[in-house]
CSV table of C-alpha atoms in Angstrom, one decimal:
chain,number,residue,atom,x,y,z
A,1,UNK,CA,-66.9,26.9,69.8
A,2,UNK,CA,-63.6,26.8,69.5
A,3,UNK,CA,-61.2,25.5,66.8
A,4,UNK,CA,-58.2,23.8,66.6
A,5,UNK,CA,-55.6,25.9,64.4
A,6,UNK,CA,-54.4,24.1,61.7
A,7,UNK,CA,-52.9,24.7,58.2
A,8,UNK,CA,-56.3,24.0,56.4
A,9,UNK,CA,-58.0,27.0,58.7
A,10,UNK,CA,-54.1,29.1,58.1
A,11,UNK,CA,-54.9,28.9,54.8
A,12,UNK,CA,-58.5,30.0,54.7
A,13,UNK,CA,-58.1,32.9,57.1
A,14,UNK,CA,-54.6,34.2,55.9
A,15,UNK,CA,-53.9,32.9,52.9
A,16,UNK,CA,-50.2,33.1,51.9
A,17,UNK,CA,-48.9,33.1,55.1
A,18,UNK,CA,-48.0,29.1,54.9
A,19,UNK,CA,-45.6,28.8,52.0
A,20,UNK,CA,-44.7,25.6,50.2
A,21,UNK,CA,-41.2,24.4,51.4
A,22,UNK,CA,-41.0,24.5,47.2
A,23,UNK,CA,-41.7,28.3,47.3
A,24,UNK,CA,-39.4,29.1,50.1
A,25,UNK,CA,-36.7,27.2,48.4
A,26,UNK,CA,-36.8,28.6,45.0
A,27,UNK,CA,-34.7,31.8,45.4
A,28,UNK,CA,-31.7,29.2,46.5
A,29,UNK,CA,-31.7,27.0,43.4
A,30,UNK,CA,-29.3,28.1,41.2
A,31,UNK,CA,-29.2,31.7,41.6
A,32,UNK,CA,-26.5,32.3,39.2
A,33,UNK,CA,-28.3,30.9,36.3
A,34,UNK,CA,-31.1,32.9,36.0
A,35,UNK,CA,-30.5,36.1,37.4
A,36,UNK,CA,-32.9,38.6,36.1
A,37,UNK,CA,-35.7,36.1,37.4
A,38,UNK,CA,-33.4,36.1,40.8
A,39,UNK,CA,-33.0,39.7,41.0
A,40,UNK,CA,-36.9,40.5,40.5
A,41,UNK,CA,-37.4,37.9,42.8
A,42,UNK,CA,-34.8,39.4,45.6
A,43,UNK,CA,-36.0,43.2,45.0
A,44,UNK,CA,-39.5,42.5,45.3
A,45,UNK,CA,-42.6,42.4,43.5
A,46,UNK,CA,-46.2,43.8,43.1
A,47,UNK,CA,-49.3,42.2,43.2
A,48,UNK,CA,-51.2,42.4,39.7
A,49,UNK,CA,-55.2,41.9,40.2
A,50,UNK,CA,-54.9,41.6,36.4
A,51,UNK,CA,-53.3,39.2,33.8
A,52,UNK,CA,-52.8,42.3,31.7
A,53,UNK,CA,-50.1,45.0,33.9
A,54,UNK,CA,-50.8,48.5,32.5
A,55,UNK,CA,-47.7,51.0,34.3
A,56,UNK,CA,-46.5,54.3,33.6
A,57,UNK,CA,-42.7,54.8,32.1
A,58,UNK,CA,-41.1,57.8,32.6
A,59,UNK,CA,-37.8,59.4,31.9
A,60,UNK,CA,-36.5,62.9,32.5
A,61,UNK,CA,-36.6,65.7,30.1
A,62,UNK,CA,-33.7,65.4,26.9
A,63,UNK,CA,-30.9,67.8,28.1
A,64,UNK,CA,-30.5,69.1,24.4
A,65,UNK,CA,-32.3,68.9,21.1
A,66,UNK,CA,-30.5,70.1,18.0
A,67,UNK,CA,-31.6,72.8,14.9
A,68,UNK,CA,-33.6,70.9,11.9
A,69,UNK,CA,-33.5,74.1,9.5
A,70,UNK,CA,-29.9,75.8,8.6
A,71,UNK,CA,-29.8,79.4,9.6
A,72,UNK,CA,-27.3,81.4,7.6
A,73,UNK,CA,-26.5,85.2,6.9
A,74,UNK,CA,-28.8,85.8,10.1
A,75,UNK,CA,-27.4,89.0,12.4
A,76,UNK,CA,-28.1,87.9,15.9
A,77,UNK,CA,-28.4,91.6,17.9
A,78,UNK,CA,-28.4,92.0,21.6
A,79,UNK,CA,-32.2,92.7,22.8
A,80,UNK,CA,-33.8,91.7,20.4
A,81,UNK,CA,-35.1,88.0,20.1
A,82,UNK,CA,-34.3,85.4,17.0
A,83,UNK,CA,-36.1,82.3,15.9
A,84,UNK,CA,-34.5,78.8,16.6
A,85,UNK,CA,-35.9,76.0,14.6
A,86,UNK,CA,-35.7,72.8,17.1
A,87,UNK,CA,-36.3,69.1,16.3
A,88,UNK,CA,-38.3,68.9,19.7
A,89,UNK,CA,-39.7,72.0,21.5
A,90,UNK,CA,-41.7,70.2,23.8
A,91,UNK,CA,-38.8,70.2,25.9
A,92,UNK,CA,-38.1,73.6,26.2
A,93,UNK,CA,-40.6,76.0,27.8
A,94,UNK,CA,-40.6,79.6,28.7
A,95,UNK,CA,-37.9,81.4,31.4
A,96,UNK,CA,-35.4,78.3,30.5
A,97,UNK,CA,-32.0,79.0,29.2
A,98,UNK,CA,-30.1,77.5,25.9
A,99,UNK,CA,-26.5,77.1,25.3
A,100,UNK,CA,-25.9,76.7,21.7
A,101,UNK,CA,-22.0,75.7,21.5
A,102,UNK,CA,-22.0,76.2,17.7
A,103,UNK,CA,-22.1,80.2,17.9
A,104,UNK,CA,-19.3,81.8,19.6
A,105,UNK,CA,-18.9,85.3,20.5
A,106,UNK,CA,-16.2,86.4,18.0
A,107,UNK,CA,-14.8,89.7,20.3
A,108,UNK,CA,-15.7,91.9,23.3
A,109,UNK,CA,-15.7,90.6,26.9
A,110,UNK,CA,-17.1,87.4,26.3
A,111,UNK,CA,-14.6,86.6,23.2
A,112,UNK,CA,-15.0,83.1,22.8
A,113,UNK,CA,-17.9,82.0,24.8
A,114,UNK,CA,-20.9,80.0,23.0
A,115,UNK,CA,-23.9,82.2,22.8
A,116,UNK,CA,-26.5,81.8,25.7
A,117,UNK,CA,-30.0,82.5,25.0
A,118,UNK,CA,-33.0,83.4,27.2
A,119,UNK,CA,-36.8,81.7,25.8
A,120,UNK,CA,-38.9,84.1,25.9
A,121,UNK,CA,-41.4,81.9,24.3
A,122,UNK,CA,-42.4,78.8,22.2
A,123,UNK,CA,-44.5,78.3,19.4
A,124,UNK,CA,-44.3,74.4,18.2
A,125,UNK,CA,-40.8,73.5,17.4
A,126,UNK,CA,-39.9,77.0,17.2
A,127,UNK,CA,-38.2,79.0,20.4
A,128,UNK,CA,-38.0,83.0,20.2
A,129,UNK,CA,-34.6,83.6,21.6
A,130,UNK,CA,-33.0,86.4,23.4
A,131,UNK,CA,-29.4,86.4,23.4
A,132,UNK,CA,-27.9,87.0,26.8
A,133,UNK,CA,-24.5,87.2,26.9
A,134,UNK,CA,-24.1,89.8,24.1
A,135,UNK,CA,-23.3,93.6,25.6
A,136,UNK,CA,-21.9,96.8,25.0
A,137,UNK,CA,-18.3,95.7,23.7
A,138,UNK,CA,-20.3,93.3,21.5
A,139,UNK,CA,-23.4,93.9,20.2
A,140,UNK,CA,-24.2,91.8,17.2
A,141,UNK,CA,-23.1,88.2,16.2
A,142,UNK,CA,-23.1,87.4,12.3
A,143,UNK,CA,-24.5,83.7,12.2
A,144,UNK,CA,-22.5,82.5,8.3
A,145,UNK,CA,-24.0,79.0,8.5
A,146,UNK,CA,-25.5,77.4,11.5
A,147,UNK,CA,-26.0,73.2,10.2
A,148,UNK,CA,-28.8,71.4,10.7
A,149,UNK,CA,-28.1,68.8,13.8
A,150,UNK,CA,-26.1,71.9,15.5
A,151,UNK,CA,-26.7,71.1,19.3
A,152,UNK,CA,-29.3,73.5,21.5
A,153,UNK,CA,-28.9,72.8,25.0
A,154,UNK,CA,-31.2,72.6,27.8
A,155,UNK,CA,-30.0,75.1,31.2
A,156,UNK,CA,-31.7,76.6,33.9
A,157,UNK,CA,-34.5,78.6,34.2
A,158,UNK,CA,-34.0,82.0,34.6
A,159,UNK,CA,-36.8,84.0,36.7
A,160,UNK,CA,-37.3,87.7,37.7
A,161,UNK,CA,-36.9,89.0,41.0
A,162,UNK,CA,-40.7,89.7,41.3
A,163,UNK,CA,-41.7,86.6,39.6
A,164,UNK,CA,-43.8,84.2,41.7
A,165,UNK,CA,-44.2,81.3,39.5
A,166,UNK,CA,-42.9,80.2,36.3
A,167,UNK,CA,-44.2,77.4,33.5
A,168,UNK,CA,-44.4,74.1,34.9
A,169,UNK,CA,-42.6,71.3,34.6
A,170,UNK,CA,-43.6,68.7,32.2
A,171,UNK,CA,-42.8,65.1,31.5
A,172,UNK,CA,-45.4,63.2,30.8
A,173,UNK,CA,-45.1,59.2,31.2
A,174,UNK,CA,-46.0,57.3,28.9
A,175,UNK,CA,-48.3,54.2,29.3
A,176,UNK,CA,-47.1,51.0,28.6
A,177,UNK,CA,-48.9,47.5,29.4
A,178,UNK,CA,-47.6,43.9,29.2
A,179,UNK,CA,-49.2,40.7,30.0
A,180,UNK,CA,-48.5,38.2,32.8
A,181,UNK,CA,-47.9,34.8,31.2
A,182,UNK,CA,-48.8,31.6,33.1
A,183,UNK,CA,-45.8,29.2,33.8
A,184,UNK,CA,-46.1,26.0,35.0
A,185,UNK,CA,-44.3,22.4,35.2
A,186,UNK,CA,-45.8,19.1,36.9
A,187,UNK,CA,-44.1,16.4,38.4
A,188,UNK,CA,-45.6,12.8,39.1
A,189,UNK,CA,-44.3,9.9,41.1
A,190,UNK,CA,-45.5,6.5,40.9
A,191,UNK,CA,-47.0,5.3,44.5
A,192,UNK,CA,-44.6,2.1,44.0
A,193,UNK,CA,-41.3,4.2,43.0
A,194,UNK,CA,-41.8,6.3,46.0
A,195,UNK,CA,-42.1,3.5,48.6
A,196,UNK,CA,-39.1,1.9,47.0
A,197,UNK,CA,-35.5,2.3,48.1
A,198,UNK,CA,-33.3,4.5,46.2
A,199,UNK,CA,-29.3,3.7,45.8
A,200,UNK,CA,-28.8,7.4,45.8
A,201,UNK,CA,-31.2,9.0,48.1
A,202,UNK,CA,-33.3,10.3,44.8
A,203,UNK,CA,-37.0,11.6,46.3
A,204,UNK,CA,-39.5,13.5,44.8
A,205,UNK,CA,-38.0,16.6,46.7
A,206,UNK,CA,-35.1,16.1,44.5
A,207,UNK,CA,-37.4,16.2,41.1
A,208,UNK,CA,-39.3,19.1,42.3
A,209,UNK,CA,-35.8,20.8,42.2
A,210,UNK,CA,-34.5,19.7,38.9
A,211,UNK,CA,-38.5,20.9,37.7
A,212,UNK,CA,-37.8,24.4,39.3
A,213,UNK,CA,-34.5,24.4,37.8
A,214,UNK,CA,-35.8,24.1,34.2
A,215,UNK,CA,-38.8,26.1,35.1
A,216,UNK,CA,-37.1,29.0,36.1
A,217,UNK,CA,-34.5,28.7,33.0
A,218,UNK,CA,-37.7,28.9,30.5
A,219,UNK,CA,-39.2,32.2,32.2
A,220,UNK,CA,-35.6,33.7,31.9
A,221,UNK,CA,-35.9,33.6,28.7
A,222,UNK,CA,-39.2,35.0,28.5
A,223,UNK,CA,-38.3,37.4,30.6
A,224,UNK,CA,-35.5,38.8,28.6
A,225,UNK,CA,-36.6,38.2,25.3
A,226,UNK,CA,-40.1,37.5,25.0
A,227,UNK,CA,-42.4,38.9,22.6
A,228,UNK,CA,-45.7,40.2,23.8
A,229,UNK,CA,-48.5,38.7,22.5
A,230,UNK,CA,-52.0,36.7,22.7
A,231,UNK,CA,-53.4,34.2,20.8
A,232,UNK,CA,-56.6,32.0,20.4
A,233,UNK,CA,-55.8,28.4,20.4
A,234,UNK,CA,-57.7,25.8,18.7
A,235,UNK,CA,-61.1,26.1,18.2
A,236,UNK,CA,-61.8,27.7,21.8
A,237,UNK,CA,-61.9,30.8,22.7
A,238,UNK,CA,-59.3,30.3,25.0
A,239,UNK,CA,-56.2,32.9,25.0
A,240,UNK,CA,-52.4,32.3,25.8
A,241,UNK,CA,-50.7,35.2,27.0
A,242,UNK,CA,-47.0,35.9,26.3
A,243,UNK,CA,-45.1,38.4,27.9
A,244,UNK,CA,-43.0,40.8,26.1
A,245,UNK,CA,-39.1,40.7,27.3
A,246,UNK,CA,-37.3,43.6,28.7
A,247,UNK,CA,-34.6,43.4,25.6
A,248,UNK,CA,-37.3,45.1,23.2
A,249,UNK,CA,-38.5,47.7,26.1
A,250,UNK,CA,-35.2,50.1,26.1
A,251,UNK,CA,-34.5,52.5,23.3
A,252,UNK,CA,-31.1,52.5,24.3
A,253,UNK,CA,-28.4,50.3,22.6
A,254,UNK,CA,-24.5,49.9,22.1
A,255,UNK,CA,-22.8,48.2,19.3
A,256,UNK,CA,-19.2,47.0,19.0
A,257,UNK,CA,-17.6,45.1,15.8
A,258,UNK,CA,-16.8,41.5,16.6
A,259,UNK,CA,-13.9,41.5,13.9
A,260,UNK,CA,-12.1,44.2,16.1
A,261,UNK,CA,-10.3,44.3,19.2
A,262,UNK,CA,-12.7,44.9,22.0
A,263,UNK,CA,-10.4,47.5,23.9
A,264,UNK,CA,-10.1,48.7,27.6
A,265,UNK,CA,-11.4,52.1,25.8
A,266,UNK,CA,-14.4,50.4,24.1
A,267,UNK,CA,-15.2,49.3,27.8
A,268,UNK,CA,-15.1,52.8,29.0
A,269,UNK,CA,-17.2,54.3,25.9
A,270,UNK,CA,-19.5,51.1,27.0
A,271,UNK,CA,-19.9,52.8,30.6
A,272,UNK,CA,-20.5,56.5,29.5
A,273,UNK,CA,-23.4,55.5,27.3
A,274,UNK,CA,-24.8,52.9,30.4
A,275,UNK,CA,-24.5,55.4,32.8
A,276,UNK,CA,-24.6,59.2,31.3
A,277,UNK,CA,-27.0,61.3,30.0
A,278,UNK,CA,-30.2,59.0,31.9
A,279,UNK,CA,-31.3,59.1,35.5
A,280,UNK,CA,-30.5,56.0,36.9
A,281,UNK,CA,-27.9,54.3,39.5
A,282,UNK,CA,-24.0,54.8,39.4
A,283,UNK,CA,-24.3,50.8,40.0
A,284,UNK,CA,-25.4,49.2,37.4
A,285,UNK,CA,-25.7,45.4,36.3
A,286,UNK,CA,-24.1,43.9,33.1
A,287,UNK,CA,-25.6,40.2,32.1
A,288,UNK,CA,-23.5,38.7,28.9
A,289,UNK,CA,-23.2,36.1,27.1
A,290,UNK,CA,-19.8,33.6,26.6
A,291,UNK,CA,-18.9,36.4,23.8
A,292,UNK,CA,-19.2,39.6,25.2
A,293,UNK,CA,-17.3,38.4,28.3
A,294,UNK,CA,-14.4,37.1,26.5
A,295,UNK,CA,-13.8,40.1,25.0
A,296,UNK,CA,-14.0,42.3,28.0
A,297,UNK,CA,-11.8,39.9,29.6
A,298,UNK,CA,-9.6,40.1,27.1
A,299,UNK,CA,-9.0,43.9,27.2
A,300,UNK,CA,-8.3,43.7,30.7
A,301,UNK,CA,-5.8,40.4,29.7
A,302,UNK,CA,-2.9,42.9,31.6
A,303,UNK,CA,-4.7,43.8,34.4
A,304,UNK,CA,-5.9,41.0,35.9
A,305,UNK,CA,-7.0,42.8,39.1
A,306,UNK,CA,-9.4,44.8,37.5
A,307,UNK,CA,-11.6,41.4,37.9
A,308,UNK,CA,-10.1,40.5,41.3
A,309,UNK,CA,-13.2,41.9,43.4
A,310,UNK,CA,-15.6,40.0,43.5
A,311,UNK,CA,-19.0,40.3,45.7
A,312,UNK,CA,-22.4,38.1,45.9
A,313,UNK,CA,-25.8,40.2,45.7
A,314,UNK,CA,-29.5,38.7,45.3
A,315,UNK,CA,-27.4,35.4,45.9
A,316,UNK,CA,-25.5,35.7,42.7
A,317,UNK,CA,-21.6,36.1,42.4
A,318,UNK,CA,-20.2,39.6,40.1
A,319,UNK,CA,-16.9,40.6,39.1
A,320,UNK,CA,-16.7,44.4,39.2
A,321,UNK,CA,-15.5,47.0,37.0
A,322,UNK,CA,-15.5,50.3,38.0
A,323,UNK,CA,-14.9,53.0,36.4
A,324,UNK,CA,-15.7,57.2,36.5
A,325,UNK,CA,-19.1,56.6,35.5
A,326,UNK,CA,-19.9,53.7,37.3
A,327,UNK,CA,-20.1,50.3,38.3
A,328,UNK,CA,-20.5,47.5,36.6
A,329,UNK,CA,-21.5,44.5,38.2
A,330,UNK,CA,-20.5,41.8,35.5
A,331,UNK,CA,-22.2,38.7,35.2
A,332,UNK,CA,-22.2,35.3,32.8
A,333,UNK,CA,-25.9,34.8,31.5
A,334,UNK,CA,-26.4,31.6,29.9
A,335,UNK,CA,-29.4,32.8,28.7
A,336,UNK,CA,-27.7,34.8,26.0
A,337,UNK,CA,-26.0,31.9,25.0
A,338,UNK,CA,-29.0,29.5,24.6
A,339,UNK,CA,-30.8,32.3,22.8
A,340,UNK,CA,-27.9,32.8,19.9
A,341,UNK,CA,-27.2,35.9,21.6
A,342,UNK,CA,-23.7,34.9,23.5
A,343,UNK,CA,-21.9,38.4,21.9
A,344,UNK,CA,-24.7,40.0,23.2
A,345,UNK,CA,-25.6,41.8,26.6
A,346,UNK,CA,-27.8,43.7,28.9
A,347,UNK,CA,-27.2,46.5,31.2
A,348,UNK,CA,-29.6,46.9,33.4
A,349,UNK,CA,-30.8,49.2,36.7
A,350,UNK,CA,-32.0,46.9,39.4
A,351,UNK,CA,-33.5,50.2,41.2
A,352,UNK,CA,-35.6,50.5,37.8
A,353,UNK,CA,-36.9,46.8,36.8
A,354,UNK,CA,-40.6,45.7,38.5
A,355,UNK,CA,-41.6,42.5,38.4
A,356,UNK,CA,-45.6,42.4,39.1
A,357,UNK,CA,-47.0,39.0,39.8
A,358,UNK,CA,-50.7,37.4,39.0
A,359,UNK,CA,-50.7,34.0,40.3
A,360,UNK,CA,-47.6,33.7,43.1
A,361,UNK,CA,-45.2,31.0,42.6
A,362,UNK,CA,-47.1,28.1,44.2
A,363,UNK,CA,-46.7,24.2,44.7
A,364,UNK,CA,-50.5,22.6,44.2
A,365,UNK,CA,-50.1,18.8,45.2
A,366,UNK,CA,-52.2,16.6,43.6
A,367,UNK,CA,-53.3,12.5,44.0
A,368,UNK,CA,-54.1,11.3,40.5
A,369,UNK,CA,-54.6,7.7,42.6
A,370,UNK,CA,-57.2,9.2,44.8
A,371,UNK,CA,-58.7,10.7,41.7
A,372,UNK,CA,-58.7,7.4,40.1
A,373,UNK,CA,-57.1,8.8,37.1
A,374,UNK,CA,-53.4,6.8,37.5
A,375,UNK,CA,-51.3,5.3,40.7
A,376,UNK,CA,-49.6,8.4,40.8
A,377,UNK,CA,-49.0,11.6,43.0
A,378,UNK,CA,-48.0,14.7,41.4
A,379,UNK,CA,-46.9,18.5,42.0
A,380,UNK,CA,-47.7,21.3,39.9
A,381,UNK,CA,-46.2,24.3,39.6
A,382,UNK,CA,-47.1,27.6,38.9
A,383,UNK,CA,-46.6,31.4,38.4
A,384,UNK,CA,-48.0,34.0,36.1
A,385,UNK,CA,-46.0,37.0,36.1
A,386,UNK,CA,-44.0,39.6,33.6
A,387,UNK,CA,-41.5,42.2,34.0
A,388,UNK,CA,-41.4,45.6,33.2
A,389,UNK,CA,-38.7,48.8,32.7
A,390,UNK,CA,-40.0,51.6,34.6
A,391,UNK,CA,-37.3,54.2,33.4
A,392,UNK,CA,-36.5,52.3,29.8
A,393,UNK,CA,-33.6,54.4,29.0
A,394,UNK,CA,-31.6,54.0,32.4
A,395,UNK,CA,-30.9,50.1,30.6
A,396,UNK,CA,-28.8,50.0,28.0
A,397,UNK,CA,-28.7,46.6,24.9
A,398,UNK,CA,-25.5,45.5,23.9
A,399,UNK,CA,-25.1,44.0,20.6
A,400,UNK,CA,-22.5,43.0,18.6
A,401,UNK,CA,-22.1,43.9,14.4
């Protein structure tokens, strides 16, 4: 027998392929206001079978550690290997080369140069070191006092010709979880108010938006600075779930005084540290508060056309700064400011945010009249979803002192 195709039988056989003309509008309300919650939105997300999202972070290997015990009176001598106390020696392995810019070669050939050393193997935190670039017209290097915090630097690996493999490469991610929290508003309509004329063309369309609006503005918030959590409420056994924010999952920070002049140099110490010594984009997004953009405007106060170009992305409008290391793509959060956080900021790596999603964002339409309950129809909305950092230290916090 056959059937008659309608959206009852779409949604039964393919569910998700009719969308609520609620759910197909939400990326257009009021972009600019929420952006984090737009930009997850516009990049994509991934489907959670779980309230609970457990990922995998990962970041590449530090590029340097630094000594943690003082070496003095110590006679470095060419052959022969020397200990170097690191404060991490998990990130050095066997066949790599260090640069240690602290020792320099005092005459010969290489008069001047910092002393390069060949691993030739680890024990914990300790690396036996050949010295490389000592020779003939040099032979031995007097270390007087080599400080605690001196720098050892990561370099390449250095194999021999018959050498077929080497140590492997090891950076381990690290396993994180966060939990999907369930949002939701509800609007009702009186049957009467919504056969009546309105002066002003107000319909329940019209609420719905204003709902989303609001809606969206409270899971920015979570979103940014949410704390994860769960809790039993009442005398159920029921749980809430609270997502944890993305402000508490980076390591990485910047601070600037508020009683001093934020400077066009301060901006350009601000991009080394949001774009060097990570893996991450050379465009980059910068979400601030009333605060933090005042001041940036303010170093740029004779050079207006630093903040001339403008461009919209994932619907929202940035100016743009660029600058050796990068660009930023500059952007007023009012989130900051509702959150006592307006000096504040947030640079973050769109290529390097997820957003995974439980429930979709969804419109459920309800008659509380045909359920005798009240003369009313109502919409409910919901979604239950978090976001995570994939690469934490490619997003960088701003705060101010």
């Amino acid at each position: 027998m056959s059937q008659i195709l309608t959206t009852t039988l779409t949604n039964q056989l393919a569910p998700g392929l009719l969308r609520s003309e609620v759910d197909e509008r939400i990326a257009k309300i009021r972009p600019s206001s929420t952006p984090l919650d737009q930009i997850s939105r516009m990049v994509g997300a991934r489907k959670s079978d779980s309230m609970r999202v457990d990922y995998y972070s990962v970041n590449t290997k530090e590029g340097r550690s630094e000594v943690i015990r003082a070496i003095r009176g110590l006679i470095i001598s060419a052959g022969t290997a020397f200990t170097l106390p690191v404060k991490d020696g998990a990130i050095f392995s066997e066949t790599e080369t260090v640069l240690i810019p602290a020792l320099a070669i005092p005459d010969g050939n290489n008069k001047g140069q910092a002393l390069v050393g060949y691993i030739s193997s680890v024990d914990g935190n300790d690396l036996s070191v050949l010295p490389v670039n000592l020779d003939e017209s040099c032979t031995e290097l007097t270390v007087e006092n080599l400080a605690v915090g001196a720098d050892v630097i990561r370099m390449g690996r250095a194999a021999r010709e018959l050498d077929v493999q080497t140590a492997q490469y090891v950076a381990l991610p690290k396993k994180a979880y966060n939990y999907c929290q369930i949002f939701k508003s509800q609007i009702e309509e009186s049957i009467y108010q919504r056969l009546s004329d309105k002066e002003v063309g107000w319909n329940f369309t019209d609420q719905e938006e204003v709902a989303i609006m609001d809606m969206r503005l409270g899971m920015e918030k979570s979103f940014l600075f949410g704390s994860r959590a769960r809790i039993k409420v009442g005398t159920t056994d029921d749980e809430v779930l609270f997502t944890g924010g993305i402000w508490n999952q980076t390591r990485q920070s910047y601070s600037y005084n508020t009683a001093e002049a934020f400077s066009h140099d301060d901006l350009i110490e601000l991009s080394r540290k949001a774009f060097s010594g990570r893996s991450g984009s050379t465009r980059k997004v910068l979400l601030a508060g009333s605060g933090l953009i005042e001041v940036i405007s303010k170093a740029y106060a004779g050079t207006p056309a630093i903040f001339s170009e403008k461009k919209n992305v994932w619907g929202i409008d940035f100016y743009l700064v660029t600058t050796k290391f990068g660009t930023l793509y500059i952007h007023h959060s009012e989130v900051f400011d509702l959150c006592g956080k307006e000096n504040c900021g947030m640079v973050i790596d769109p290529d390097y945010i997820t957003k995974y999603v439980h429930v979709p964002f969804s419109a459920d339409r309800i008659s509380f009249r045909k359920q005798g309950v009240r003369n009313t129809e109502g919409v409910v909305l919901t979604e239950a979803s978090c976001i995570v950092l994939r690469h934490p230290d490619s997003h960088l916090r701003i705060e101010a002192e």
